Short mmCIF file of C-alpha atoms and ligand atoms in Angstrom, two decimals:
data_model
loop_
_atom_site.label_atom_id
_atom_site.label_comp_id
_atom_site.label_asym_id
_atom_site.label_seq_id
_atom_site.Cartn_x
_atom_site.Cartn_y
_atom_site.Cartn_z
CA MET E 11 -1.76 0.77 15.03
CA THR E 12 -0.08 -1.91 13.57
CA ARG E 13 3.92 -1.44 12.53
CA LYS E 14 4.34 -1.88 8.75
CA SER E 15 7.83 -1.45 7.92
CA LYS E 16 8.77 1.24 5.21
CA PRO E 17 11.30 1.78 2.69
CA LYS E 18 13.87 3.01 3.84
CA LYS E 19 13.85 6.95 2.14
CA ALA E 20 16.95 7.83 0.50
CA ARG E 21 19.79 9.89 2.22
CA ARG E 22 21.97 12.19 1.57
CA ILE E 23 25.28 13.68 2.94
CA ARG E 24 25.10 16.74 4.25
CA SER E 25 28.01 18.68 6.22
CA PHE E 26 28.26 21.21 9.69
CA ASN E 27 30.14 22.28 12.05
CA LEU E 28 29.97 20.74 16.23
CA ASP E 29 31.95 21.81 18.80
CA ASP E 30 33.76 19.03 20.84
CA ASP E 31 31.35 18.46 23.68
CA ALA E 32 27.87 18.52 21.06
CA ILE E 33 30.28 15.70 19.26
CA ASP E 34 30.68 13.95 22.55
CA LYS E 35 27.41 14.42 23.67
CA MET E 36 25.90 12.84 20.32
CA GLU E 37 28.36 10.08 20.63
CA LYS E 38 27.11 9.16 24.11
CA MET E 39 23.24 9.72 23.02
CA ALA E 40 23.62 7.42 20.01
CA GLN E 41 25.31 4.58 21.65
CA GLU E 42 22.69 4.75 24.27
CA ASP E 43 19.62 4.23 22.08
CA GLY E 44 21.75 1.44 20.11
CA VAL E 45 21.77 4.15 16.88
CA ASN E 46 24.59 5.06 14.30
CA ARG E 47 24.80 9.22 14.20
CA SER E 48 23.06 9.37 11.17
CA GLU E 49 19.86 7.83 12.81
CA TRP E 50 20.15 9.80 15.72
CA VAL E 51 20.59 13.21 13.94
CA ASN E 52 17.72 12.00 11.83
CA ARG E 53 15.53 11.18 15.10
CA LEU E 54 16.18 14.59 16.50
CA ILE E 55 14.90 16.25 13.86
CA HIS E 56 11.91 14.05 13.22
CA THR E 57 11.32 14.97 16.77
CA GLU E 58 11.47 18.48 16.84
CA ASP E 59 9.63 18.77 13.58
CA ALA E 60 6.59 16.81 15.61
CA GLY E 61 6.90 18.68 18.71
CA ARG E 62 6.85 22.03 16.70
CA ARG E 63 3.80 20.87 14.60
CA LEU E 64 2.34 19.76 18.03
CA LYS E 65 2.62 22.88 19.10
CA ARG E 66 0.49 24.54 16.18
CA ASP E 67 -2.27 21.97 16.71
CA VAL E 68 -3.02 22.27 19.86
CA ALA E 69 -2.49 26.15 19.14
CA LYS E 70 -5.30 25.59 16.50
CA GLY E 71 -7.01 22.90 18.91
CA ILE E 72 -6.62 20.10 16.93
CA GLN E 73 -6.46 16.79 18.39
CA THR E 74 -3.05 15.88 19.25
CA THR E 75 -0.41 12.84 19.76
CA LEU E 76 -0.93 14.15 23.01
CA GLU E 77 -3.95 13.24 23.57
CA VAL E 78 -3.89 9.99 21.56
CA HIS E 79 -0.62 8.21 23.05
CA THR E 80 0.64 7.65 26.83
CA MET E 81 3.96 9.19 26.14
CA ASP E 82 5.12 11.97 24.26
CA ALA E 83 6.95 12.16 21.44
CA GLU E 84 10.07 13.11 22.62
CA HIS E 85 9.64 8.86 25.02
CA ARG E 86 8.89 7.59 21.32
CA ALA E 87 11.79 9.07 19.84
CA ALA E 88 14.52 7.81 22.03
CA ARG E 89 13.29 4.31 22.20
CA LYS E 90 14.36 1.82 19.58
CA ASP E 91 10.75 0.72 18.57
CA GLY E 92 9.84 3.99 18.38
CA LYS E 93 6.66 3.32 20.19
CA CYS E 94 5.26 4.33 23.70
CA ASN E 95 6.82 2.17 26.40
CA PRO E 96 3.95 -0.84 26.56
CA ARG E 97 4.52 -0.55 30.97
CA SER E 98 3.99 2.51 30.98
CA VAL E 99 2.84 4.22 34.54
CA ASN E 100 -0.04 6.26 32.15
CA GLY E 101 -1.02 1.97 30.97
CA ARG E 102 -0.47 0.51 27.25
CA CYS E 103 -1.33 3.15 24.26
CA LYS E 104 -3.54 1.80 22.36
CA THR E 105 -2.25 3.98 19.56
CA CYS E 106 0.96 2.29 19.79
CA TRP E 107 0.18 -1.51 20.52
CA GLY E 108 -3.48 -1.51 19.55
CA ASP E 109 -6.40 -3.13 21.54
CA GLU E 110 -5.17 -6.42 23.23
ZN1 ZN O 223 1.89 5.65 21.83
#
């Protein structure tokens, strides 16, 4: 699968309350991942959503991303390129990196 540059989705401001500990953790994790907080929260939500869809697919017996990728969605979400680690112990992911 080749990585296409998607047009950036429109974003809207949402306000919510976090405790100090959560804010500290979020800022630390966003910095570690090299993204701003908005991007980090977006990824978190999309990762959670993907995890829930995956669970539903597993429950229904539908083929899942876990069967196709060499690493799980959480791993990919934590990476800047959003792909499985090409040097994964599980081998190079064909879904992320193609057949070469
Ligand atoms: Zn993959």
